[in-house]
mmCIF file of C-alpha atoms in Angstrom:
data_model
loop_
_atom_site.group_PDB
_atom_site.id
_atom_site.type_symbol
_atom_site.label_atom_id
_atom_site.label_comp_id
_atom_site.label_asym_id
_atom_site.label_seq_id
_atom_site.Cartn_x
_atom_site.Cartn_y
_atom_site.Cartn_z
ATOM 1 C CA TYR A 1 246.842 136.602 113.744
ATOM 2 C CA ARG A 2 247.394 132.875 113.871
ATOM 3 C CA ALA A 3 247.560 132.507 117.620
ATOM 4 C CA PRO A 4 245.932 129.498 119.299
ATOM 5 C CA LEU A 5 242.955 130.214 121.538
ATOM 6 C CA TYR A 6 242.159 128.543 124.825
ATOM 7 C CA CYS A 7 239.060 128.852 127.003
ATOM 8 C CA GLY A 8 239.877 127.941 130.571
ATOM 9 C CA SER A 9 236.790 129.285 132.282
ATOM 10 C CA PHE A 10 233.174 128.804 131.296
ATOM 11 C CA GLY A 11 230.075 127.549 132.977
ATOM 12 C CA VAL A 12 226.346 127.164 133.092
ATOM 13 C CA SER A 13 223.895 128.957 135.355
ATOM 14 C CA ALA A 14 223.128 126.827 138.391
ATOM 15 C CA GLY A 15 219.495 127.955 138.207
ATOM 16 C CA ALA A 16 218.960 126.786 134.628
ATOM 17 C CA PRO A 17 216.958 123.614 133.953
ATOM 18 C CA ARG A 18 219.149 120.496 133.739
ATOM 19 C CA ASN A 19 218.377 119.806 130.079
ATOM 20 C CA GLY A 20 219.178 123.424 129.221
ATOM 21 C CA GLN A 21 222.495 123.187 131.053
ATOM 22 C CA LEU A 22 223.586 120.135 129.076
ATOM 23 C CA THR A 23 222.348 121.601 125.777
ATOM 24 C CA TRP A 24 224.210 124.871 126.356
ATOM 25 C CA LEU A 25 227.408 123.037 127.266
ATOM 26 C CA ARG A 26 227.156 120.748 124.226
ATOM 27 C CA SER A 27 226.616 123.767 121.949
ATOM 28 C CA PHE A 28 229.463 125.748 123.500
ATOM 29 C CA LEU A 29 231.931 122.878 123.246
ATOM 30 C CA GLY A 30 230.834 122.213 119.670
ATOM 31 C CA LEU A 31 231.589 125.848 118.866
ATOM 32 C CA CYS A 32 235.030 125.460 120.442
ATOM 33 C CA ARG A 33 235.713 122.276 118.460
ATOM 34 C CA HIS A 34 234.538 123.831 115.191
ATOM 35 C CA ASN A 35 236.779 126.860 115.702
ATOM 36 C CA HIS A 36 239.799 124.933 117.057
ATOM 37 C CA ILE A 37 239.594 126.536 120.497
ATOM 38 C CA GLY A 38 241.149 124.497 123.291
ATOM 39 C CA TRP A 39 239.258 124.162 126.559
ATOM 40 C CA ALA A 40 239.386 122.590 130.013
ATOM 41 C CA TYR A 41 236.445 121.882 132.286
ATOM 42 C CA ALA A 42 237.236 123.426 135.656
ATOM 43 C CA GLY A 43 233.997 122.487 137.448
ATOM 44 C CA TYR A 44 235.343 119.120 138.452
ATOM 45 C CA ARG A 45 234.222 118.534 141.999
ATOM 46 C CA ASP A 46 231.488 119.240 144.538
ATOM 47 C CA ALA A 47 229.732 122.031 142.669
ATOM 48 C CA ARG A 48 226.226 122.433 141.292
ATOM 49 C CA PHE A 49 227.429 121.426 137.824
ATOM 50 C CA GLY A 50 230.498 119.447 138.870
ATOM 51 C CA LEU A 51 231.535 116.183 137.308
ATOM 52 C CA VAL A 52 231.966 114.458 140.684
ATOM 53 C CA CYS A 53 230.178 115.263 143.931
ATOM 54 C CA GLU A 54 231.082 113.288 147.032
ATOM 55 C CA SER A 55 229.793 115.620 149.722
ATOM 56 C CA GLY A 56 228.142 118.940 150.317
ATOM 57 C CA PRO A 57 224.701 120.303 149.499
ATOM 58 C CA PHE A 58 224.608 118.987 145.920
ATOM 59 C CA ALA A 59 225.624 115.394 146.718
ATOM 60 C CA THR A 60 221.955 114.452 147.144
ATOM 61 C CA LEU A 61 221.057 115.285 143.530
ATOM 62 C CA ASP A 62 219.914 112.212 141.583
ATOM 63 C CA ARG A 63 222.718 112.488 139.029
ATOM 64 C CA TYR A 64 225.322 111.755 141.744
ATOM 65 C CA ARG A 65 223.535 108.736 143.216
ATOM 66 C CA ASN A 66 225.761 106.022 141.783
ATOM 67 C CA GLY A 67 228.826 104.135 142.972
ATOM 68 C CA TYR A 68 231.292 106.695 141.652
ATOM 69 C CA ARG A 69 229.241 109.828 142.557
ATOM 70 C CA LEU A 70 229.790 110.781 138.916
ATOM 71 C CA ASP A 71 227.479 112.800 136.656
ATOM 72 C CA TYR A 72 227.415 110.432 133.670
ATOM 73 C CA ASP A 73 225.293 112.780 131.522
ATOM 74 C CA LEU A 74 227.833 115.567 131.937
ATOM 75 C CA LEU A 75 230.696 113.144 131.288
ATOM 76 C CA GLY A 76 229.001 112.070 128.059
ATOM 77 C CA VAL A 77 228.773 115.665 126.827
ATOM 78 C CA LEU A 78 232.412 116.353 127.679
ATOM 79 C CA GLN A 79 233.567 113.168 125.949
ATOM 80 C CA SER A 80 231.449 113.725 122.845
ATOM 81 C CA GLU A 81 232.921 117.174 122.263
ATOM 82 C CA ALA A 82 236.542 116.430 123.216
#
């Protein structure tokens, strides 16, 4: 079949070490890119591995302590594999 594939739901274990989370995500998105599988990152806001965290229990994590409350490491992975 020559049907396009799309992955709209994927994630990383919240209990995994931070470096392992980013490595897994980079590898997964690389696999999607290599195999022409579309994807969207649904963990946008206020979650353990969210891109932005303005409030809630995870807002105190170091990665969100900047003016935009943005996880720049995660953004870099998403941009590099887009």
